[in-house]
PDB file of C-alpha atoms and ligand atoms in Angstrom:
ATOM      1  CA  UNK P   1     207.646 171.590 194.728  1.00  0.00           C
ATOM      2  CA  UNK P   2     206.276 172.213 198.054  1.00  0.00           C
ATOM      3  CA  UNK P   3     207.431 175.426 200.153  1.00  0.00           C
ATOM      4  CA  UNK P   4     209.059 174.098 202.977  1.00  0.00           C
ATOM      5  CA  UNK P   5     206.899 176.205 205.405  1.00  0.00           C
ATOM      6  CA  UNK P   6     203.906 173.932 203.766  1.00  0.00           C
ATOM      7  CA  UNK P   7     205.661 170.637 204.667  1.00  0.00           C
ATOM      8  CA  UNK P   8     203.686 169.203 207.845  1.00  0.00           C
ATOM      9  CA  UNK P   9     205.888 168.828 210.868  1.00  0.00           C
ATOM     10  CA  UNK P  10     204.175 165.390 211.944  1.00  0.00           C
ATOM     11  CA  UNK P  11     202.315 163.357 209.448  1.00  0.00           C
ATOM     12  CA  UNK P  12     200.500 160.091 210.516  1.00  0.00           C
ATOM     13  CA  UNK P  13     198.880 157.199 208.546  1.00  0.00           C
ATOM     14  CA  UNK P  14     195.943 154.853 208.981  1.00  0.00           C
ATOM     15  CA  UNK P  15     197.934 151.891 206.685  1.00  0.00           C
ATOM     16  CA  UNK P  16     194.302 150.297 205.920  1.00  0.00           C
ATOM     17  CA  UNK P  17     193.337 147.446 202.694  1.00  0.00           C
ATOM     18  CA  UNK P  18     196.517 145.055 203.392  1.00  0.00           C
ATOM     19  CA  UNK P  19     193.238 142.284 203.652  1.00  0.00           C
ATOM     20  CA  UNK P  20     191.492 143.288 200.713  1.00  0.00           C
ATOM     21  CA  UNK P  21     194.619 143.477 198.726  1.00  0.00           C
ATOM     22  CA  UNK P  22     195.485 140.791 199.787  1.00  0.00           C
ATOM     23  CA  UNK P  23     192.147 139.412 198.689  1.00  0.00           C
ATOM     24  CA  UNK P  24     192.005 140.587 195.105  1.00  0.00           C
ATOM     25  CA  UNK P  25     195.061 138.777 193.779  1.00  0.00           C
ATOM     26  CA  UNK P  26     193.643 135.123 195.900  1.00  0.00           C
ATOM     27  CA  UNK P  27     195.985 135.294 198.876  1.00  0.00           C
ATOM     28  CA  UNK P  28     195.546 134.900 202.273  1.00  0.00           C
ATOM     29  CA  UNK P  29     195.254 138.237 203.911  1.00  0.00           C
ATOM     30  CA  UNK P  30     199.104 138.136 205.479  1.00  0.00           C
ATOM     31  CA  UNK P  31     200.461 138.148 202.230  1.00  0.00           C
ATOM     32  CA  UNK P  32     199.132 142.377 202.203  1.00  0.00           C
ATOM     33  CA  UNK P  33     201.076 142.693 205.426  1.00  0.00           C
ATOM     34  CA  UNK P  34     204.185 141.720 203.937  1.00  0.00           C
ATOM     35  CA  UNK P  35     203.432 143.685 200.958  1.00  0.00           C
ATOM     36  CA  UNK P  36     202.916 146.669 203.024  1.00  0.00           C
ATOM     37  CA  UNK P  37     206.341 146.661 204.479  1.00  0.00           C
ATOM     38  CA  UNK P  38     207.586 147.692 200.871  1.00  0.00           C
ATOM     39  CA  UNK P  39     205.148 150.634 201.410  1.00  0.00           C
ATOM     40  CA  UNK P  40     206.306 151.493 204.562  1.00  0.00           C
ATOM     41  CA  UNK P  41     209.942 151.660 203.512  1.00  0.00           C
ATOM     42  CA  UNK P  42     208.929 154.086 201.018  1.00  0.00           C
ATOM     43  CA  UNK P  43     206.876 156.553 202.690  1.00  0.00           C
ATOM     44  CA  UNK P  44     209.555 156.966 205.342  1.00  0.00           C
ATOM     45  CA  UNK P  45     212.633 157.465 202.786  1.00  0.00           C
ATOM     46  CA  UNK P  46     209.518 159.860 201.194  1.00  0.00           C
ATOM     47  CA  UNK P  47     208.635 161.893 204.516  1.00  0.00           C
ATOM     48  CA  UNK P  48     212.662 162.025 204.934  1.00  0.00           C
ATOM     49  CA  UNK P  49     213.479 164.054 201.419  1.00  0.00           C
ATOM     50  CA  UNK P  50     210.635 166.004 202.144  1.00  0.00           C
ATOM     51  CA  UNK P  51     211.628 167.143 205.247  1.00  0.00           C
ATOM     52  CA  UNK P  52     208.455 165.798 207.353  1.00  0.00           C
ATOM     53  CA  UNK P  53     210.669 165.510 211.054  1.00  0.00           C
ATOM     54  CA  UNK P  54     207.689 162.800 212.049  1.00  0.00           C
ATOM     55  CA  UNK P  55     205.902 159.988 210.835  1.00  0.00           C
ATOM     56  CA  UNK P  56     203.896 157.824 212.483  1.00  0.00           C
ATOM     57  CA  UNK P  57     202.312 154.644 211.540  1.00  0.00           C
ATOM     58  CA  UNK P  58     199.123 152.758 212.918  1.00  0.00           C
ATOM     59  CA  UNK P  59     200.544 149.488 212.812  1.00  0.00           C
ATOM     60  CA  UNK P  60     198.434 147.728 215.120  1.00  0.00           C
ATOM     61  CA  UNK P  61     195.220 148.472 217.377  1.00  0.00           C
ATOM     62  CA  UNK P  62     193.910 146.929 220.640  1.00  0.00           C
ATOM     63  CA  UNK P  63     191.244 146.013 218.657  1.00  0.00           C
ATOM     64  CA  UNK P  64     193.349 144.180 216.458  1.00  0.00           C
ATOM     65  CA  UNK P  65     194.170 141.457 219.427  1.00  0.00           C
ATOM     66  CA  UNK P  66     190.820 140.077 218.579  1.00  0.00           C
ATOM     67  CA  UNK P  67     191.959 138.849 214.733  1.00  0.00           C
ATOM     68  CA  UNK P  68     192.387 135.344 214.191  1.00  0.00           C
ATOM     69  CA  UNK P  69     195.619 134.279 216.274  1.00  0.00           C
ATOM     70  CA  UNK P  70     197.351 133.246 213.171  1.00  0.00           C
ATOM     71  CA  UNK P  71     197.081 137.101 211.386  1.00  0.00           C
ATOM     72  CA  UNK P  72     197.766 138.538 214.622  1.00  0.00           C
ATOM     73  CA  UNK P  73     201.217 136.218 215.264  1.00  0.00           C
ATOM     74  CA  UNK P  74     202.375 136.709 211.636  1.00  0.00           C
ATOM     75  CA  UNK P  75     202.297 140.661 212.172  1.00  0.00           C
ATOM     76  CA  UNK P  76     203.873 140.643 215.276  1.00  0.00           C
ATOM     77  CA  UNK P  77     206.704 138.127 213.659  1.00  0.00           C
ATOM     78  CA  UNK P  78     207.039 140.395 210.241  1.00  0.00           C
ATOM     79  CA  UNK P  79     207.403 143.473 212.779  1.00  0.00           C
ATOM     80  CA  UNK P  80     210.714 141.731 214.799  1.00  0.00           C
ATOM     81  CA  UNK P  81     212.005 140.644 210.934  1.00  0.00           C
ATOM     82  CA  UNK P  82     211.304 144.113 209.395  1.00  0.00           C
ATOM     83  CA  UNK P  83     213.187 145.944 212.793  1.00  0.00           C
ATOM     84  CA  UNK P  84     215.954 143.658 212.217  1.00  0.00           C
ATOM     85  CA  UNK P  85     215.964 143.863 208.829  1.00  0.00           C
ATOM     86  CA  UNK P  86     215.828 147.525 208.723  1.00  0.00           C
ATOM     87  CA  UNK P  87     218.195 148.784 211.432  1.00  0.00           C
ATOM     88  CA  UNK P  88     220.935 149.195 209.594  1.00  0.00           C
ATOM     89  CA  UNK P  89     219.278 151.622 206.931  1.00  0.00           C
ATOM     90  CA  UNK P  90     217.841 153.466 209.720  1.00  0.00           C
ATOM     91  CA  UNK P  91     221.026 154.262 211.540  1.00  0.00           C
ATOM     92  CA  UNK P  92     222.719 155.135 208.441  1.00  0.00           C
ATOM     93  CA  UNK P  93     220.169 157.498 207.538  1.00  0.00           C
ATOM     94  CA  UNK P  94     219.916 159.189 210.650  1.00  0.00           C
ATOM     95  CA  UNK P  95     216.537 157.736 211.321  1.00  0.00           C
ATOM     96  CA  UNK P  96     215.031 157.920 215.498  1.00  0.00           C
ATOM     97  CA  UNK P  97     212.688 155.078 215.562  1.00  0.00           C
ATOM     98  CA  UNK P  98     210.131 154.861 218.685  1.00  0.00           C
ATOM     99  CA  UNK P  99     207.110 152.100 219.111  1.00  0.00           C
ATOM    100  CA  UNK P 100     204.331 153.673 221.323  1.00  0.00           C
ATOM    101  CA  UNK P 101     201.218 152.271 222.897  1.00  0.00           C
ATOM    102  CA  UNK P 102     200.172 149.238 225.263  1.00  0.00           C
ATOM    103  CA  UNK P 103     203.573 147.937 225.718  1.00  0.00           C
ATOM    104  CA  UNK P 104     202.813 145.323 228.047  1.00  0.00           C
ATOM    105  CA  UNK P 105     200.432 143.193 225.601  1.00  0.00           C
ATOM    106  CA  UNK P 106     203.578 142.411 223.401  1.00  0.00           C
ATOM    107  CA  UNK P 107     205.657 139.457 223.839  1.00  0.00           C
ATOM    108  CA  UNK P 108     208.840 140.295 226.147  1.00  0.00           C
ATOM    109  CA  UNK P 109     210.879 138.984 222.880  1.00  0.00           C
ATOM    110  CA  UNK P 110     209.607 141.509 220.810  1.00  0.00           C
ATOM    111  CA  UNK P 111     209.282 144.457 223.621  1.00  0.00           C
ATOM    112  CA  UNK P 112     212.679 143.606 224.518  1.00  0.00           C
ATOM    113  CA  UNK P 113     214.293 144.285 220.522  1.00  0.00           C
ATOM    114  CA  UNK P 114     212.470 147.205 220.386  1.00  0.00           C
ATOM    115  CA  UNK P 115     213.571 148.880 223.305  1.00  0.00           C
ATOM    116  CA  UNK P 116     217.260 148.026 221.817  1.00  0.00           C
ATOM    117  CA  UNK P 117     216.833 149.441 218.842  1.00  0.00           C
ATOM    118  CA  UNK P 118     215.124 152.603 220.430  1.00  0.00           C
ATOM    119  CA  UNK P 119     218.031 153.025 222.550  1.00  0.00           C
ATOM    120  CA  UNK P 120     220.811 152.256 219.457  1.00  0.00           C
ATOM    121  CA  UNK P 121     218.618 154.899 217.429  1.00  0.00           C
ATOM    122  CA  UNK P 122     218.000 157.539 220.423  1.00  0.00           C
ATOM    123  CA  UNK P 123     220.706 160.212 219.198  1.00  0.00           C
ATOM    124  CA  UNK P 124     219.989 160.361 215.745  1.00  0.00           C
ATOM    125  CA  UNK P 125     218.683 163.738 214.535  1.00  0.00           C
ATOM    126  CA  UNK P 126     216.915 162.695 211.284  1.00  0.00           C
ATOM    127  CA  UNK P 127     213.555 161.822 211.164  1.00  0.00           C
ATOM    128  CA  UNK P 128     211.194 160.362 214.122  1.00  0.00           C
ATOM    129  CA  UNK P 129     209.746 157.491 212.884  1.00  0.00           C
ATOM    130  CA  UNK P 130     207.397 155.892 214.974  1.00  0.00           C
ATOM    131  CA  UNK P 131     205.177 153.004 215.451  1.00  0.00           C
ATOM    132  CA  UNK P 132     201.642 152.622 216.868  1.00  0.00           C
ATOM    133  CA  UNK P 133     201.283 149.396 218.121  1.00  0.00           C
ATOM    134  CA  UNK P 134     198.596 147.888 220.601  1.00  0.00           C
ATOM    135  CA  UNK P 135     198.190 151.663 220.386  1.00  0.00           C
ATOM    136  CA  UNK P 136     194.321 153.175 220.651  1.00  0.00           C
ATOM    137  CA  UNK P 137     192.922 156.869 221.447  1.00  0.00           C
ATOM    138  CA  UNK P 138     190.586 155.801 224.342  1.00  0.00           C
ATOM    139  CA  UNK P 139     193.106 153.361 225.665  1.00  0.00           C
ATOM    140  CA  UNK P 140     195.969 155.899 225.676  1.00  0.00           C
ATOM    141  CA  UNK P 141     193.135 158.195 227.170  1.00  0.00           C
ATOM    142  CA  UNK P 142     192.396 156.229 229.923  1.00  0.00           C
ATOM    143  CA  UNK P 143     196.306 155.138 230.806  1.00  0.00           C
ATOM    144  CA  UNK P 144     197.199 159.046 231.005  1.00  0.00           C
ATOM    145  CA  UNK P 145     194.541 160.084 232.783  1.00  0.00           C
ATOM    146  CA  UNK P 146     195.141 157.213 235.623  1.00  0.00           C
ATOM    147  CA  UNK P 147     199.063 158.773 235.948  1.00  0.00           C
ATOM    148  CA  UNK P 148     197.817 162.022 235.895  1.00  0.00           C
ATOM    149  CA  UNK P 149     195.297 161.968 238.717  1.00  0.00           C
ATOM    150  CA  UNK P 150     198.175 159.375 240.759  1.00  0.00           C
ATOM    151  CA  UNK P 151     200.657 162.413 240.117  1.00  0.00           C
ATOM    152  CA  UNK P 152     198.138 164.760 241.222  1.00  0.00           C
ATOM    153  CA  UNK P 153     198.668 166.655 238.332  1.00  0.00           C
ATOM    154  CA  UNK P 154     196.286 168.733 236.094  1.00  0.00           C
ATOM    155  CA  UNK P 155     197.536 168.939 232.234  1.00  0.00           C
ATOM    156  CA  UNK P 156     196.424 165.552 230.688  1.00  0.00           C
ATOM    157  CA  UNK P 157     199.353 166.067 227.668  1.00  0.00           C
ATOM    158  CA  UNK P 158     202.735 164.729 229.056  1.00  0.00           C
ATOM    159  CA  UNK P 159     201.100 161.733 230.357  1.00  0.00           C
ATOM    160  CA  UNK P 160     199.877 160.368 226.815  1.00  0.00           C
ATOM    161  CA  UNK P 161     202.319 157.867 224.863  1.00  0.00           C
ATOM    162  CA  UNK P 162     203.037 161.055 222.252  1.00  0.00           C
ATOM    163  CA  UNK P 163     204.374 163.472 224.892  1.00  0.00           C
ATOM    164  CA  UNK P 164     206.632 165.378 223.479  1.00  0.00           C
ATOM    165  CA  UNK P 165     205.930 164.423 219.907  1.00  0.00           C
ATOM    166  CA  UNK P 166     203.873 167.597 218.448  1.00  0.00           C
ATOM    167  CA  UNK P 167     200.321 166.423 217.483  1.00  0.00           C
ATOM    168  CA  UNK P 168     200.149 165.144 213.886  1.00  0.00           C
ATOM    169  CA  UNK P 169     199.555 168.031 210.973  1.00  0.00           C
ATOM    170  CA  UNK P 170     198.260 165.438 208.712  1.00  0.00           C
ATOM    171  CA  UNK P 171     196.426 162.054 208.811  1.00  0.00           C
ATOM    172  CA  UNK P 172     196.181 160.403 206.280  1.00  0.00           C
ATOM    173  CA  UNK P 173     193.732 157.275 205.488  1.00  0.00           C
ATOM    174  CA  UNK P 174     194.271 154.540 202.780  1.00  0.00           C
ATOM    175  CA  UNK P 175     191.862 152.407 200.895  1.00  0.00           C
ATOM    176  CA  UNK P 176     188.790 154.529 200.813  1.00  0.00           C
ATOM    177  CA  UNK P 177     187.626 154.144 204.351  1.00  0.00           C
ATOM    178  CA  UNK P 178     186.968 157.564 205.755  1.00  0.00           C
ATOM    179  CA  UNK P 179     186.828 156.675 209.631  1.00  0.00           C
ATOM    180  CA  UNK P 180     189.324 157.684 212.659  1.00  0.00           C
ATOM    181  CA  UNK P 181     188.894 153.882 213.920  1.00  0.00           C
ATOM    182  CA  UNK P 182     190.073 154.750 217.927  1.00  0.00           C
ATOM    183  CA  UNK P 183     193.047 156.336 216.658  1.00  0.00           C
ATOM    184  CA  UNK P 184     194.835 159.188 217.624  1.00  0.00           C
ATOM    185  CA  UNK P 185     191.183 161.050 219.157  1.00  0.00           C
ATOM    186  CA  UNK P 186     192.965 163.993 221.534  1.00  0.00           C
ATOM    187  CA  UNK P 187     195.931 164.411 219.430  1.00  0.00           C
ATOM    188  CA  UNK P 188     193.726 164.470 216.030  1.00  0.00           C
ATOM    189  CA  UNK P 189     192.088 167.512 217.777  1.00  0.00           C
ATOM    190  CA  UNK P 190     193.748 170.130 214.873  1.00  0.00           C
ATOM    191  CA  UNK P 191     194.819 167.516 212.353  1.00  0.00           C
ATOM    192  CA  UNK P 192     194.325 167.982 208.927  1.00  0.00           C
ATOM    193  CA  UNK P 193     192.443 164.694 207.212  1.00  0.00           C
ATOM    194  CA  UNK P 194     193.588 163.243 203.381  1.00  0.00           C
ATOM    195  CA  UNK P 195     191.711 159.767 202.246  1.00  0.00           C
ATOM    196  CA  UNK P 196     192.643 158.153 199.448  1.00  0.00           C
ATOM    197  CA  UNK P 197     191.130 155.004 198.180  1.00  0.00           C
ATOM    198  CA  UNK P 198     194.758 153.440 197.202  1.00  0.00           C
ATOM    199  CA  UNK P 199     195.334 150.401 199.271  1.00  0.00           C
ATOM    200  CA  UNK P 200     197.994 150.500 201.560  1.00  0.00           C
ATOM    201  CA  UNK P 201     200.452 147.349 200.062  1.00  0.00           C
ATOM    202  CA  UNK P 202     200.008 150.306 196.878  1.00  0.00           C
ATOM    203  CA  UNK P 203     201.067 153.363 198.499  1.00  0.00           C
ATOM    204  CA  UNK P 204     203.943 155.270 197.156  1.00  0.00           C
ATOM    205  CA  UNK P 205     206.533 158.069 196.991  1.00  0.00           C
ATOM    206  CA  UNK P 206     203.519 159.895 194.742  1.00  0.00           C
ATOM    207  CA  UNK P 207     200.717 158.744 196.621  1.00  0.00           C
ATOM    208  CA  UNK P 208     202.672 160.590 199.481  1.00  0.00           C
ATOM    209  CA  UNK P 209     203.712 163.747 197.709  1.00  0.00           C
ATOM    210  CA  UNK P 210     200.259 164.222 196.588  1.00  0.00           C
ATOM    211  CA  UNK P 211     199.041 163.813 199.944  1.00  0.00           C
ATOM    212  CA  UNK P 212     201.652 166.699 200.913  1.00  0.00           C
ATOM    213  CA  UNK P 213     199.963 168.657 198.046  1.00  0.00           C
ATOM    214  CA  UNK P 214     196.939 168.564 199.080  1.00  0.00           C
ATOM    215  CA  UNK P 215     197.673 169.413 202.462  1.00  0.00           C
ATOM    216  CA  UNK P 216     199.306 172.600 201.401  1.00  0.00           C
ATOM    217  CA  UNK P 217     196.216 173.924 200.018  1.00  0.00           C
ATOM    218  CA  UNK P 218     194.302 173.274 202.746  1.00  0.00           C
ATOM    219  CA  UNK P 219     193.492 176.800 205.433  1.00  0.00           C
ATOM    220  CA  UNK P 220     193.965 175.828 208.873  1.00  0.00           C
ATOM    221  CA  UNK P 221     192.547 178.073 211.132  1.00  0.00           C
ATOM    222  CA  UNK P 222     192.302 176.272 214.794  1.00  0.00           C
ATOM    223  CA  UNK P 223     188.822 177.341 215.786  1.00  0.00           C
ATOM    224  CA  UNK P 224     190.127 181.397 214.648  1.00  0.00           C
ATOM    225  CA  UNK P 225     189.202 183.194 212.113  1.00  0.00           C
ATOM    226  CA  UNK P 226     190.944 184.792 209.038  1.00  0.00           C
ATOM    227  CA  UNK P 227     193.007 188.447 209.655  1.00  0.00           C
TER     228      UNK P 227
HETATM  229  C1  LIG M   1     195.311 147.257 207.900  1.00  0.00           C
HETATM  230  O1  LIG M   1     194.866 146.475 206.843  1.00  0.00           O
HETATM  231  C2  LIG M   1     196.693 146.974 208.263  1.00  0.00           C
HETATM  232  C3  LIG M   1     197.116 146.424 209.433  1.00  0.00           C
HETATM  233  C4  LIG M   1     196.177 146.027 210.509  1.00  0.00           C
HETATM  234  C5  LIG M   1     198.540 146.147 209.685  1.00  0.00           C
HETATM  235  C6  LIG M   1     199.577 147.083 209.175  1.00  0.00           C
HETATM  236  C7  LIG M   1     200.873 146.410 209.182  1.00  0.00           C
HETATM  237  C8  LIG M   1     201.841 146.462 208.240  1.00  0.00           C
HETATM  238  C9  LIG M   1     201.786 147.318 207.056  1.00  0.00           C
HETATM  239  C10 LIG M   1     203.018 145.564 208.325  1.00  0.00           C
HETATM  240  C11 LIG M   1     204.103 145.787 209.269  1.00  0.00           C
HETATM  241  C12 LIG M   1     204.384 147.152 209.720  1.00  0.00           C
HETATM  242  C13 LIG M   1     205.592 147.665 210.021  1.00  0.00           C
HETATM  243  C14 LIG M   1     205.649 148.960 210.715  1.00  0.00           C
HETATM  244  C15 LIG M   1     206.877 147.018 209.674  1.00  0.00           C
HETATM  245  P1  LIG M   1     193.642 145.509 207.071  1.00  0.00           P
HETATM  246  O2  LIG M   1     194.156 144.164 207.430  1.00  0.00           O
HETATM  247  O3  LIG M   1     192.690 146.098 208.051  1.00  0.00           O
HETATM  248  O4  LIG M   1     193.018 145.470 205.631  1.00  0.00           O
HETATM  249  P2  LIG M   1     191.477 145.312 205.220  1.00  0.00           P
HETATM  250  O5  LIG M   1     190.777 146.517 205.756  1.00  0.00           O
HETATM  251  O6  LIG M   1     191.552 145.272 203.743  1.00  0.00           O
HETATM  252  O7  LIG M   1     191.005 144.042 205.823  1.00  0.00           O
END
């Protein structure tokens, strides 16, 4: 057991090896996406008995426009099917779902049902899950700094995609690559790092908790010392 003050507040996750999981059992590399909803639906029920109040997901990069069209249309297709698919079980458990980065690159079909279900989902008081998608650091970097200097404003923070959303305790990486691949780079300032070399179509309940663990032995000291 974990003491609740030890449970991050936001935890984040690089969901990385759908390919090569894909790849080990001879299937084309969209057969690890689909496999990695199952892992998604089970690190969000996780974060919610745990009592994590946000998770966050890199679903998709802007780097990721430039994989072959047919990877990149399948993931944009399983996201509508698993929103659909999944509203239900969010509303009933309380569940405030969000999609945040570069909007404008996704089809209006798909920007359209998400901005539905963000709405049906905006009063619930359970846990924030959200999803990066066409989401990266520089980019969301760039975009806030643009609105801030138009606003003629001086505090970078509530113009980024995550305002309001405290920066992520935890990160965690799957399948063995230890890199922060243009992801979260100003709100990652503080954030704790766990890698694990399970792939993500793998990742479980205890793959989770044992992140969680490991997080609550770690110091954090942000840039102070020890009293
Ligand atoms: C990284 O693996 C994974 C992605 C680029 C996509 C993640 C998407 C999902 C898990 C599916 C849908 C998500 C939601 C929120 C319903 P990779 O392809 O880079 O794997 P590799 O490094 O082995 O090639």
């Amino acid at each position: 057991m974990i003491k609740p003050e030890k449970i991050p507040v936001h935890v984040s996750i690089i969901m990385d090896g759908n390919g090569r999981w894909a790849q080990e059992r001879g299937k084309e590399r969209v057969y690890g996406h689909a496999a990695g909803v199952e892992s998604v639906r089970a690190v969000t029920e996780g974060c919610a008995e745990l009592g994590v109040k946000y998770l966050s997901l890199f679903a998709f990069s802007e780097e990721n426009w430039g994989r072959p069209e047919q990877e990149v249309s399948t993931l944009m297709k399983l996201m509508f099917k698993s929103m659909e698919e999944e509203f239900d079980t969010l509303m009933k458990n309380g569940v405030r779902f969000r999609v945040l980065g570069n909007r404008a690159r996704l089809s209006p079909e798909l920007d359209e049902a998400i901005s539905n279900i963000e709405r049906a989902t905006a009063a619930n008081t359970g846990l924030t899950l959200i999803i990066m998608l066409s989401y990266s650091g520089k980019w969301d970097i760039q975009q806030a700094a643009l609105r801030m200097a138009e606003a003629g404003a001086h505090d970078l923070e509530p113009f980024l995609v995550t305002a309001g959303i405290p920066d992520p305790d935890l990160i965690i990486r799957t399948s063995g690559e230890k890199r922060i691949s243009n992801y979260f780079l100003w709100q990652a300032a503080y954030s704790e790092f766990v890698f694990t070399d399970t792939l993500w179509p793998d990742f479980r309940k205890e793959n989770l908790s044992a992140a969680l663990q490991e997080f609550a032995s770690r110091k954090r000291r942000y840039g102070k010392i020890d009293k």
